[in-house]
Amino acid sequence: MYTGRFAPSPTGPLHAGSLVAALASWLDARAHGGRWLLRIEDVDTPRCVPGADALIIDQLRACGLVPDAPPVWQSQRAAHYRQALDDLIARGLAYPCACSRKDIEQAQGMRGVLRTPGTELPYPGTCRPERGGLHGRPPRAWRLRTDGGGVAAPLRWHDRRLGEQTQQIERAVGDFVLLRADGLWAYQLAVVVDDAAQGITHVVRGEDLADNTPRQILLQRALRQPTPTYLHTPLVLAADGQKLSKQNGAQAFDASDPATALMQAAMVLGLAVPDGSHRVDELLNRWIAAWRARWPLP
Ligand code: GLU
């Protein structure tokens, strides 16, 4: 049974960009006779804004996007993340790490690898057990071995829109964090544990997250979970050409005029937008049919 989801982080109300991902995931589920779930990704508590979750749920409802089950909040699922991490530790797939960001920059700098602004350096594996582990330093974070305890192979995956993709995870990001130094659960672990727990078969989300997909597939395999099908949607760009985000002034869309907000989102998705004013349910029904034709499933 097709089960899809929308998984916003409640760092503020939905804006034009996040509505595109919400609409696309809803349309894909409806077009293929599936269920559509909502998960509030509030693990990164310092970035969450109180009340944003309720606001998001209201905005979605105004747009006719109503989940088929009560929403799930990640802040209530710590025990499940703990269990997954313990399982990985017990099987030698996760290890503690004592390195700060500065330590990583120094280690990579010695190899001539410098950080470019807005990016993170791959973790060089300093604290891997076979390299002497923590070297007597206190543990800060827990990381996943990206070599699966053996030979690192490029991870290949298929995206319904972007086509065949490949990433050498060990080289591109290195062993990545599962439990952060500040004690918070990392997005990668939470998303993989919850997609499995909610029985998600199809992930439809913004293209800015495509780069996370190989890490999530690797983690799914490490946790012996099925891999969903992926479709990454086009992004809404701000005036400066950057991805639209709260940082570059994305406004909450006007929930008193959901039809206009939905039509803007539909245009980004390449769906035909009728002239004149329309009811939300009429628009959605028209797009469900168009979506099914555009993004068929085998
Ligand atoms: N919570 C993530 C975000 O808002 C999305 C996670 C996902 O769809 O996998 O960027």
PDB file of C-alpha atoms and ligand atoms in Angstrom:
ATOM      1  CA  MET A   1       0.000   0.000   0.000  1.00  0.00           C
ATOM      2  CA  TYR A   2       1.374   3.392  -1.029  1.00  0.00           C
ATOM      3  CA  THR A   3       2.131   5.520   2.051  1.00  0.00           C
ATOM      4  CA  GLY A   4       3.569   8.990   1.592  1.00  0.00           C
ATOM      5  CA  ARG A   5       4.348  11.819   3.959  1.00  0.00           C
ATOM      6  CA  PHE A   6       5.137  15.475   4.391  1.00  0.00           C
ATOM      7  CA  ALA A   7       7.748  16.101   7.082  1.00  0.00           C
ATOM      8  CA  PRO A   8       8.165  19.809   7.821  1.00  0.00           C
ATOM      9  CA  SER A   9      10.524  21.178  10.445  1.00  0.00           C
ATOM     10  CA  PRO A  10       8.513  23.635  12.568  1.00  0.00           C
ATOM     11  CA  THR A  11      11.053  26.438  12.274  1.00  0.00           C
ATOM     12  CA  GLY A  12       8.294  28.800  11.122  1.00  0.00           C
ATOM     13  CA  PRO A  13       5.110  28.753   9.045  1.00  0.00           C
ATOM     14  CA  LEU A  14       5.108  27.153   5.597  1.00  0.00           C
ATOM     15  CA  HIS A  15       6.361  29.393   2.784  1.00  0.00           C
ATOM     16  CA  ALA A  16       5.978  29.114  -0.987  1.00  0.00           C
ATOM     17  CA  GLY A  17       8.846  26.591  -1.166  1.00  0.00           C
ATOM     18  CA  SER A  18       7.625  24.240   1.542  1.00  0.00           C
ATOM     19  CA  LEU A  19       4.102  24.333   0.116  1.00  0.00           C
ATOM     20  CA  VAL A  20       5.483  22.913  -3.151  1.00  0.00           C
ATOM     21  CA  ALA A  21       6.828  19.859  -1.288  1.00  0.00           C
ATOM     22  CA  ALA A  22       3.581  19.496   0.670  1.00  0.00           C
ATOM     23  CA  LEU A  23       1.423  19.693  -2.455  1.00  0.00           C
ATOM     24  CA  ALA A  24       3.643  17.332  -4.469  1.00  0.00           C
ATOM     25  CA  SER A  25       3.697  14.668  -1.756  1.00  0.00           C
ATOM     26  CA  TRP A  26      -0.082  14.937  -1.283  1.00  0.00           C
ATOM     27  CA  LEU A  27      -0.764  14.768  -5.050  1.00  0.00           C
ATOM     28  CA  ASP A  28       1.501  11.759  -5.503  1.00  0.00           C
ATOM     29  CA  ALA A  29      -0.282   9.894  -2.700  1.00  0.00           C
ATOM     30  CA  ARG A  30      -3.738  10.785  -3.988  1.00  0.00           C
ATOM     31  CA  ALA A  31      -2.834  10.089  -7.634  1.00  0.00           C
ATOM     32  CA  HIS A  32      -1.724   6.587  -6.700  1.00  0.00           C
ATOM     33  CA  GLY A  33      -4.510   5.741  -4.266  1.00  0.00           C
ATOM     34  CA  GLY A  34      -2.217   6.019  -1.267  1.00  0.00           C
ATOM     35  CA  ARG A  35      -2.259   7.359   2.278  1.00  0.00           C
ATOM     36  CA  TRP A  36      -0.627  10.672   3.162  1.00  0.00           C
ATOM     37  CA  LEU A  37       0.861  11.280   6.612  1.00  0.00           C
ATOM     38  CA  LEU A  38       2.242  14.310   8.391  1.00  0.00           C
ATOM     39  CA  ARG A  39       5.338  14.223  10.587  1.00  0.00           C
ATOM     40  CA  ILE A  40       6.517  17.246  12.523  1.00  0.00           C
ATOM     41  CA  GLU A  41      10.324  17.117  12.522  1.00  0.00           C
ATOM     42  CA  ASP A  42      11.045  18.927  15.761  1.00  0.00           C
ATOM     43  CA  VAL A  43      14.254  17.164  16.822  1.00  0.00           C
ATOM     44  CA  ASP A  44      16.454  20.209  16.282  1.00  0.00           C
ATOM     45  CA  THR A  45      14.813  22.012  19.195  1.00  0.00           C
ATOM     46  CA  PRO A  46      16.935  25.208  19.116  1.00  0.00           C
ATOM     47  CA  ARG A  47      15.692  25.855  15.559  1.00  0.00           C
ATOM     48  CA  CYS A  48      12.025  25.124  16.319  1.00  0.00           C
ATOM     49  CA  VAL A  49       9.575  27.952  16.879  1.00  0.00           C
ATOM     50  CA  PRO A  50       6.831  27.338  19.471  1.00  0.00           C
ATOM     51  CA  GLY A  51       3.428  27.211  17.799  1.00  0.00           C
ATOM     52  CA  ALA A  52       4.820  26.772  14.275  1.00  0.00           C
ATOM     53  CA  ASP A  53       3.577  23.171  14.196  1.00  0.00           C
ATOM     54  CA  ALA A  54      -0.043  24.221  14.838  1.00  0.00           C
ATOM     55  CA  LEU A  55       0.316  26.984  12.262  1.00  0.00           C
ATOM     56  CA  ILE A  56       1.605  24.531   9.643  1.00  0.00           C
ATOM     57  CA  ILE A  57      -1.267  22.118  10.303  1.00  0.00           C
ATOM     58  CA  ASP A  58      -3.746  25.027   9.885  1.00  0.00           C
ATOM     59  CA  GLN A  59      -2.090  26.217   6.673  1.00  0.00           C
ATOM     60  CA  LEU A  60      -2.228  22.706   5.227  1.00  0.00           C
ATOM     61  CA  ARG A  61      -5.876  22.326   6.193  1.00  0.00           C
ATOM     62  CA  ALA A  62      -6.716  25.654   4.518  1.00  0.00           C
ATOM     63  CA  CYS A  63      -5.143  24.198   1.356  1.00  0.00           C
ATOM     64  CA  GLY A  64      -7.218  21.011   1.591  1.00  0.00           C
ATOM     65  CA  LEU A  65      -4.148  18.941   2.514  1.00  0.00           C
ATOM     66  CA  VAL A  66      -5.360  16.881   5.462  1.00  0.00           C
ATOM     67  CA  PRO A  67      -3.364  13.864   6.674  1.00  0.00           C
ATOM     68  CA  ASP A  68      -4.981  10.429   6.875  1.00  0.00           C
ATOM     69  CA  ALA A  69      -3.778   9.854  10.466  1.00  0.00           C
ATOM     70  CA  PRO A  70      -2.927  12.112  13.407  1.00  0.00           C
ATOM     71  CA  PRO A  71       0.477  13.822  12.949  1.00  0.00           C
ATOM     72  CA  VAL A  72       3.575  12.366  14.596  1.00  0.00           C
ATOM     73  CA  TRP A  73       6.013  14.599  16.508  1.00  0.00           C
ATOM     74  CA  GLN A  74       9.660  13.531  16.434  1.00  0.00           C
ATOM     75  CA  SER A  75      10.262  15.088  19.855  1.00  0.00           C
ATOM     76  CA  GLN A  76       8.210  12.204  21.290  1.00  0.00           C
ATOM     77  CA  ARG A  77      10.158   9.457  19.602  1.00  0.00           C
ATOM     78  CA  ALA A  78      13.559   9.608  21.313  1.00  0.00           C
ATOM     79  CA  ALA A  79      13.240   6.037  22.662  1.00  0.00           C
ATOM     80  CA  HIS A  80      12.987   4.706  19.090  1.00  0.00           C
ATOM     81  CA  TYR A  81      16.073   6.627  17.961  1.00  0.00           C
ATOM     82  CA  ARG A  82      17.957   5.349  21.009  1.00  0.00           C
ATOM     83  CA  GLN A  83      16.994   1.770  20.173  1.00  0.00           C
ATOM     84  CA  ALA A  84      18.189   2.146  16.577  1.00  0.00           C
ATOM     85  CA  LEU A  85      21.510   3.632  17.690  1.00  0.00           C
ATOM     86  CA  ASP A  86      22.008   0.880  20.290  1.00  0.00           C
ATOM     87  CA  ASP A  87      21.383  -1.698  17.585  1.00  0.00           C
ATOM     88  CA  LEU A  88      24.001  -0.105  15.319  1.00  0.00           C
ATOM     89  CA  ILE A  89      26.520   0.120  18.188  1.00  0.00           C
ATOM     90  CA  ALA A  90      25.943  -3.515  19.114  1.00  0.00           C
ATOM     91  CA  ARG A  91      26.714  -4.522  15.518  1.00  0.00           C
ATOM     92  CA  GLY A  92      29.856  -2.380  15.293  1.00  0.00           C
ATOM     93  CA  LEU A  93      28.313   0.017  12.766  1.00  0.00           C
ATOM     94  CA  ALA A  94      28.328   3.135  14.974  1.00  0.00           C
ATOM     95  CA  TYR A  95      31.149   4.520  17.087  1.00  0.00           C
ATOM     96  CA  PRO A  96      31.715   7.481  19.436  1.00  0.00           C
ATOM     97  CA  CYS A  97      33.648  10.483  18.179  1.00  0.00           C
ATOM     98  CA  ALA A  98      35.526  13.148  20.138  1.00  0.00           C
ATOM     99  CA  CYS A  99      36.239  15.527  17.256  1.00  0.00           C
ATOM    100  CA  SER A 100      35.009  19.112  17.185  1.00  0.00           C
ATOM    101  CA  ARG A 101      34.405  20.926  13.905  1.00  0.00           C
ATOM    102  CA  LYS A 102      37.788  22.569  14.404  1.00  0.00           C
ATOM    103  CA  ASP A 103      39.500  19.181  14.861  1.00  0.00           C
ATOM    104  CA  ILE A 104      37.990  18.031  11.562  1.00  0.00           C
ATOM    105  CA  GLU A 105      39.108  21.200   9.771  1.00  0.00           C
ATOM    106  CA  GLN A 106      42.617  20.734  11.131  1.00  0.00           C
ATOM    107  CA  ALA A 107      42.804  17.061  10.152  1.00  0.00           C
ATOM    108  CA  GLN A 108      41.548  17.802   6.641  1.00  0.00           C
ATOM    109  CA  GLY A 109      43.723  20.917   6.368  1.00  0.00           C
ATOM    110  CA  MET A 110      46.800  18.738   6.907  1.00  0.00           C
ATOM    111  CA  ARG A 111      45.771  16.798   3.811  1.00  0.00           C
ATOM    112  CA  GLY A 112      45.261  20.028   1.894  1.00  0.00           C
ATOM    113  CA  VAL A 113      41.454  19.807   1.999  1.00  0.00           C
ATOM    114  CA  LEU A 114      39.921  23.179   2.856  1.00  0.00           C
ATOM    115  CA  ARG A 115      36.330  24.012   3.680  1.00  0.00           C
ATOM    116  CA  THR A 116      34.373  26.113   1.204  1.00  0.00           C
ATOM    117  CA  PRO A 117      31.767  28.433   2.736  1.00  0.00           C
ATOM    118  CA  GLY A 118      28.346  26.890   3.270  1.00  0.00           C
ATOM    119  CA  THR A 119      29.653  23.335   3.151  1.00  0.00           C
ATOM    120  CA  GLU A 120      30.908  20.839   5.681  1.00  0.00           C
ATOM    121  CA  LEU A 121      34.079  18.865   5.336  1.00  0.00           C
ATOM    122  CA  PRO A 122      33.828  15.087   5.116  1.00  0.00           C
ATOM    123  CA  TYR A 123      34.668  13.394   8.382  1.00  0.00           C
ATOM    124  CA  PRO A 124      38.147  11.870   7.995  1.00  0.00           C
ATOM    125  CA  GLY A 125      37.457   8.895  10.282  1.00  0.00           C
ATOM    126  CA  THR A 126      39.819  10.026  13.056  1.00  0.00           C
ATOM    127  CA  CYS A 127      37.901   8.216  15.824  1.00  0.00           C
ATOM    128  CA  ARG A 128      37.244   4.961  13.972  1.00  0.00           C
ATOM    129  CA  PRO A 129      37.999   2.122  16.400  1.00  0.00           C
ATOM    130  CA  GLU A 130      40.759   0.692  14.190  1.00  0.00           C
ATOM    131  CA  ARG A 131      42.497   4.085  14.227  1.00  0.00           C
ATOM    132  CA  GLY A 132      42.663   4.167  18.018  1.00  0.00           C
ATOM    133  CA  GLY A 133      39.148   5.396  18.785  1.00  0.00           C
ATOM    134  CA  LEU A 134      38.750   8.436  21.008  1.00  0.00           C
ATOM    135  CA  HIS A 135      42.502   8.808  21.684  1.00  0.00           C
ATOM    136  CA  GLY A 136      41.709   9.333  25.365  1.00  0.00           C
ATOM    137  CA  ARG A 137      39.340  12.228  24.692  1.00  0.00           C
ATOM    138  CA  PRO A 138      35.737  12.342  25.948  1.00  0.00           C
ATOM    139  CA  PRO A 139      33.064  11.251  23.434  1.00  0.00           C
ATOM    140  CA  ARG A 140      30.961  13.990  21.859  1.00  0.00           C
ATOM    141  CA  ALA A 141      28.879  12.456  19.095  1.00  0.00           C
ATOM    142  CA  TRP A 142      28.067   9.057  17.589  1.00  0.00           C
ATOM    143  CA  ARG A 143      28.754   8.351  13.937  1.00  0.00           C
ATOM    144  CA  LEU A 144      27.742   5.718  11.397  1.00  0.00           C
ATOM    145  CA  ARG A 145      30.493   3.815   9.601  1.00  0.00           C
ATOM    146  CA  THR A 146      29.958   4.602   5.940  1.00  0.00           C
ATOM    147  CA  ASP A 147      32.136   1.708   4.799  1.00  0.00           C
ATOM    148  CA  GLY A 148      29.689  -0.793   6.303  1.00  0.00           C
ATOM    149  CA  GLY A 149      32.612  -2.177   8.270  1.00  0.00           C
ATOM    150  CA  GLY A 150      34.253  -3.254   5.011  1.00  0.00           C
ATOM    151  CA  VAL A 151      34.885  -1.898   1.542  1.00  0.00           C
ATOM    152  CA  ALA A 152      33.237   1.411   0.635  1.00  0.00           C
ATOM    153  CA  ALA A 153      31.287   1.201  -2.607  1.00  0.00           C
ATOM    154  CA  PRO A 154      29.494   4.055  -4.376  1.00  0.00           C
ATOM    155  CA  LEU A 155      25.848   4.108  -3.444  1.00  0.00           C
ATOM    156  CA  ARG A 156      23.551   4.174  -6.469  1.00  0.00           C
ATOM    157  CA  TRP A 157      19.913   5.114  -6.332  1.00  0.00           C
ATOM    158  CA  HIS A 158      17.124   6.144  -8.653  1.00  0.00           C
ATOM    159  CA  ASP A 159      15.062   9.297  -8.385  1.00  0.00           C
ATOM    160  CA  ARG A 160      11.778   9.444 -10.319  1.00  0.00           C
ATOM    161  CA  ARG A 161      12.571  12.967 -11.516  1.00  0.00           C
ATOM    162  CA  LEU A 162      16.370  13.259 -11.364  1.00  0.00           C
ATOM    163  CA  GLY A 163      17.091   9.774 -12.725  1.00  0.00           C
ATOM    164  CA  GLU A 164      20.090   7.648 -11.776  1.00  0.00           C
ATOM    165  CA  GLN A 165      22.191   9.073  -8.943  1.00  0.00           C
ATOM    166  CA  THR A 166      25.397   7.985  -7.318  1.00  0.00           C
ATOM    167  CA  GLN A 167      27.459   9.085  -4.342  1.00  0.00           C
ATOM    168  CA  GLN A 168      30.661   7.824  -2.798  1.00  0.00           C
ATOM    169  CA  ILE A 169      29.425   8.581   0.705  1.00  0.00           C
ATOM    170  CA  GLU A 170      32.662   7.865   2.512  1.00  0.00           C
ATOM    171  CA  ARG A 171      34.500  10.339   0.303  1.00  0.00           C
ATOM    172  CA  ALA A 172      31.722  12.935  -0.016  1.00  0.00           C
ATOM    173  CA  VAL A 173      30.577  13.164   3.631  1.00  0.00           C
ATOM    174  CA  GLY A 174      32.434  10.516   5.585  1.00  0.00           C
ATOM    175  CA  ASP A 175      31.069   8.752   8.650  1.00  0.00           C
ATOM    176  CA  PHE A 176      28.110  10.931   9.559  1.00  0.00           C
ATOM    177  CA  VAL A 177      26.547  11.914  12.864  1.00  0.00           C
ATOM    178  CA  LEU A 178      23.613   9.997  14.376  1.00  0.00           C
ATOM    179  CA  LEU A 179      23.607  11.556  17.839  1.00  0.00           C
ATOM    180  CA  ARG A 180      24.973  15.083  17.979  1.00  0.00           C
ATOM    181  CA  ALA A 181      27.476  16.527  20.424  1.00  0.00           C
ATOM    182  CA  ASP A 182      24.688  18.695  21.889  1.00  0.00           C
ATOM    183  CA  GLY A 183      22.708  15.537  22.717  1.00  0.00           C
ATOM    184  CA  LEU A 184      20.161  16.023  19.924  1.00  0.00           C
ATOM    185  CA  TRP A 185      19.245  13.286  17.460  1.00  0.00           C
ATOM    186  CA  ALA A 186      20.528  13.890  13.967  1.00  0.00           C
ATOM    187  CA  TYR A 187      18.040  14.420  11.155  1.00  0.00           C
ATOM    188  CA  GLN A 188      19.366  11.399   9.189  1.00  0.00           C
ATOM    189  CA  LEU A 189      18.660   8.929  11.982  1.00  0.00           C
ATOM    190  CA  ALA A 190      15.281  10.369  12.949  1.00  0.00           C
ATOM    191  CA  VAL A 191      14.026  10.465   9.359  1.00  0.00           C
ATOM    192  CA  VAL A 192      15.073   6.882   8.610  1.00  0.00           C
ATOM    193  CA  VAL A 193      13.657   5.444  11.830  1.00  0.00           C
ATOM    194  CA  ASP A 194      10.376   7.300  11.338  1.00  0.00           C
ATOM    195  CA  ASP A 195       9.953   6.577   7.629  1.00  0.00           C
ATOM    196  CA  ALA A 196      10.235   2.893   8.536  1.00  0.00           C
ATOM    197  CA  ALA A 197       7.950   3.152  11.585  1.00  0.00           C
ATOM    198  CA  GLN A 198       5.282   4.950   9.548  1.00  0.00           C
ATOM    199  CA  GLY A 199       5.595   2.437   6.728  1.00  0.00           C
ATOM    200  CA  ILE A 200       6.549   5.113   4.187  1.00  0.00           C
ATOM    201  CA  THR A 201       6.830   3.600   0.709  1.00  0.00           C
ATOM    202  CA  HIS A 202       7.214   6.832  -1.314  1.00  0.00           C
ATOM    203  CA  VAL A 203       9.164   9.946  -0.352  1.00  0.00           C
ATOM    204  CA  VAL A 204       8.360  13.132  -2.278  1.00  0.00           C
ATOM    205  CA  ARG A 205      10.274  16.190  -1.045  1.00  0.00           C
ATOM    206  CA  GLY A 206      12.329  19.188  -2.167  1.00  0.00           C
ATOM    207  CA  GLU A 207      15.439  18.768  -4.261  1.00  0.00           C
ATOM    208  CA  ASP A 208      17.536  20.445  -1.557  1.00  0.00           C
ATOM    209  CA  LEU A 209      17.237  17.157   0.339  1.00  0.00           C
ATOM    210  CA  ALA A 210      18.337  14.912  -2.551  1.00  0.00           C
ATOM    211  CA  ASP A 211      21.923  14.962  -1.303  1.00  0.00           C
ATOM    212  CA  ASN A 212      20.790  13.339   1.965  1.00  0.00           C
ATOM    213  CA  THR A 213      19.197  10.382   0.202  1.00  0.00           C
ATOM    214  CA  PRO A 214      22.308   8.180  -0.167  1.00  0.00           C
ATOM    215  CA  ARG A 215      23.055   8.582   3.543  1.00  0.00           C
ATOM    216  CA  GLN A 216      19.477   7.651   4.368  1.00  0.00           C
ATOM    217  CA  ILE A 217      19.568   4.591   2.104  1.00  0.00           C
ATOM    218  CA  LEU A 218      22.835   3.467   3.709  1.00  0.00           C
ATOM    219  CA  LEU A 219      21.262   3.856   7.139  1.00  0.00           C
ATOM    220  CA  GLN A 220      18.130   1.977   6.025  1.00  0.00           C
ATOM    221  CA  ARG A 221      20.354  -0.905   4.947  1.00  0.00           C
ATOM    222  CA  ALA A 222      22.321  -0.791   8.209  1.00  0.00           C
ATOM    223  CA  LEU A 223      19.039  -0.937  10.147  1.00  0.00           C
ATOM    224  CA  ARG A 224      17.671  -3.636   7.794  1.00  0.00           C
ATOM    225  CA  GLN A 225      14.771  -1.496   6.669  1.00  0.00           C
ATOM    226  CA  PRO A 226      13.180  -1.228   3.238  1.00  0.00           C
ATOM    227  CA  THR A 227      14.140   1.683   0.961  1.00  0.00           C
ATOM    228  CA  PRO A 228      11.258   3.854  -0.240  1.00  0.00           C
ATOM    229  CA  THR A 229      10.939   5.233  -3.759  1.00  0.00           C
ATOM    230  CA  TYR A 230      12.149   8.848  -4.102  1.00  0.00           C
ATOM    231  CA  LEU A 231      11.008  11.862  -6.062  1.00  0.00           C
ATOM    232  CA  HIS A 232      12.684  15.224  -5.429  1.00  0.00           C
ATOM    233  CA  THR A 233      10.707  18.254  -6.560  1.00  0.00           C
ATOM    234  CA  PRO A 234      12.012  21.510  -8.079  1.00  0.00           C
ATOM    235  CA  LEU A 235      12.867  24.294  -5.666  1.00  0.00           C
ATOM    236  CA  VAL A 236      11.408  27.769  -5.494  1.00  0.00           C
ATOM    237  CA  LEU A 237      14.237  30.228  -5.962  1.00  0.00           C
ATOM    238  CA  ALA A 238      14.426  33.584  -4.220  1.00  0.00           C
ATOM    239  CA  ALA A 239      15.245  36.790  -6.097  1.00  0.00           C
ATOM    240  CA  ASP A 240      18.968  36.200  -5.434  1.00  0.00           C
ATOM    241  CA  GLY A 241      18.795  32.802  -7.196  1.00  0.00           C
ATOM    242  CA  GLN A 242      19.277  30.947  -3.927  1.00  0.00           C
ATOM    243  CA  LYS A 243      16.816  28.382  -2.647  1.00  0.00           C
ATOM    244  CA  LEU A 244      13.891  30.168  -0.976  1.00  0.00           C
ATOM    245  CA  SER A 245      14.243  29.886   2.784  1.00  0.00           C
ATOM    246  CA  LYS A 246      13.478  31.801   5.921  1.00  0.00           C
ATOM    247  CA  GLN A 247      17.069  33.078   5.842  1.00  0.00           C
ATOM    248  CA  ASN A 248      16.511  34.958   2.593  1.00  0.00           C
ATOM    249  CA  GLY A 249      13.166  36.344   3.567  1.00  0.00           C
ATOM    250  CA  ALA A 250      10.623  33.707   2.552  1.00  0.00           C
ATOM    251  CA  GLN A 251       7.219  34.859   3.735  1.00  0.00           C
ATOM    252  CA  ALA A 252       4.516  32.604   5.131  1.00  0.00           C
ATOM    253  CA  PHE A 253       1.980  32.215   2.369  1.00  0.00           C
ATOM    254  CA  ASP A 254      -1.368  33.901   2.820  1.00  0.00           C
ATOM    255  CA  ALA A 255      -3.638  31.207   4.313  1.00  0.00           C
ATOM    256  CA  SER A 256      -6.675  33.422   3.740  1.00  0.00           C
ATOM    257  CA  ASP A 257      -6.123  32.899  -0.005  1.00  0.00           C
ATOM    258  CA  PRO A 258      -5.101  29.237  -0.277  1.00  0.00           C
ATOM    259  CA  ALA A 259      -6.119  28.919  -3.944  1.00  0.00           C
ATOM    260  CA  THR A 260      -3.537  31.515  -5.013  1.00  0.00           C
ATOM    261  CA  ALA A 261      -0.812  29.906  -2.903  1.00  0.00           C
ATOM    262  CA  LEU A 262      -1.672  26.483  -4.338  1.00  0.00           C
ATOM    263  CA  MET A 263      -1.642  27.790  -7.917  1.00  0.00           C
ATOM    264  CA  GLN A 264       1.823  29.250  -7.397  1.00  0.00           C
ATOM    265  CA  ALA A 265       3.030  25.916  -6.001  1.00  0.00           C
ATOM    266  CA  ALA A 266       1.395  24.035  -8.896  1.00  0.00           C
ATOM    267  CA  MET A 267       3.235  26.205 -11.434  1.00  0.00           C
ATOM    268  CA  VAL A 268       6.570  25.255  -9.890  1.00  0.00           C
ATOM    269  CA  LEU A 269       5.540  21.622 -10.343  1.00  0.00           C
ATOM    270  CA  GLY A 270       4.732  22.201 -14.011  1.00  0.00           C
ATOM    271  CA  LEU A 271       0.984  21.711 -13.550  1.00  0.00           C
ATOM    272  CA  ALA A 272      -1.455  23.707 -15.654  1.00  0.00           C
ATOM    273  CA  VAL A 273      -3.089  26.535 -13.743  1.00  0.00           C
ATOM    274  CA  PRO A 274      -6.559  27.670 -14.870  1.00  0.00           C
ATOM    275  CA  ASP A 275      -7.457  31.335 -15.295  1.00  0.00           C
ATOM    276  CA  GLY A 276      -9.812  33.043 -12.900  1.00  0.00           C
ATOM    277  CA  SER A 277     -10.723  32.110  -9.360  1.00  0.00           C
ATOM    278  CA  HIS A 278     -11.230  28.536  -8.331  1.00  0.00           C
ATOM    279  CA  ARG A 279     -12.220  26.470  -5.355  1.00  0.00           C
ATOM    280  CA  VAL A 280      -9.402  24.595  -3.615  1.00  0.00           C
ATOM    281  CA  ASP A 281     -11.085  21.188  -4.028  1.00  0.00           C
ATOM    282  CA  GLU A 282     -11.642  21.753  -7.762  1.00  0.00           C
ATOM    283  CA  LEU A 283      -7.991  22.680  -8.251  1.00  0.00           C
ATOM    284  CA  LEU A 284      -6.737  19.677  -6.307  1.00  0.00           C
ATOM    285  CA  ASN A 285      -8.933  17.239  -8.232  1.00  0.00           C
ATOM    286  CA  ARG A 286      -7.772  18.604 -11.565  1.00  0.00           C
ATOM    287  CA  TRP A 287      -4.112  18.282 -10.534  1.00  0.00           C
ATOM    288  CA  ILE A 288      -4.487  14.741  -9.172  1.00  0.00           C
ATOM    289  CA  ALA A 289      -5.355  13.546 -12.680  1.00  0.00           C
ATOM    290  CA  ALA A 290      -2.555  15.585 -14.265  1.00  0.00           C
ATOM    291  CA  TRP A 291      -0.054  14.304 -11.724  1.00  0.00           C
ATOM    292  CA  ARG A 292      -0.989  10.664 -12.351  1.00  0.00           C
ATOM    293  CA  ALA A 293      -0.310  11.156 -16.063  1.00  0.00           C
ATOM    294  CA  ARG A 294       2.965  13.000 -15.445  1.00  0.00           C
ATOM    295  CA  TRP A 295       4.428  10.791 -12.695  1.00  0.00           C
ATOM    296  CA  PRO A 296       3.119   7.256 -13.246  1.00  0.00           C
ATOM    297  CA  LEU A 297       4.296   4.429 -11.034  1.00  0.00           C
ATOM    298  CA  PRO A 298       5.125   0.975 -12.354  1.00  0.00           C
TER     299      PRO A 298
HETATM  300  N1  GLU B   1      12.245  18.110   7.930  1.00  0.00           N
HETATM  301  C1  GLU B   1      12.938  18.272   6.688  1.00  0.00           C
HETATM  302  C2  GLU B   1      12.820  19.701   6.214  1.00  0.00           C
HETATM  303  O1  GLU B   1      11.859  20.370   6.538  1.00  0.00           O
HETATM  304  C3  GLU B   1      12.378  17.401   5.592  1.00  0.00           C
HETATM  305  C4  GLU B   1      12.656  15.980   5.802  1.00  0.00           C
HETATM  306  C5  GLU B   1      12.249  15.065   4.678  1.00  0.00           C
HETATM  307  O2  GLU B   1      11.288  15.336   3.943  1.00  0.00           O
HETATM  308  O3  GLU B   1      12.891  14.027   4.571  1.00  0.00           O
HETATM  309  O4  GLU B   1      13.688  20.158   5.498  1.00  0.00           O
END
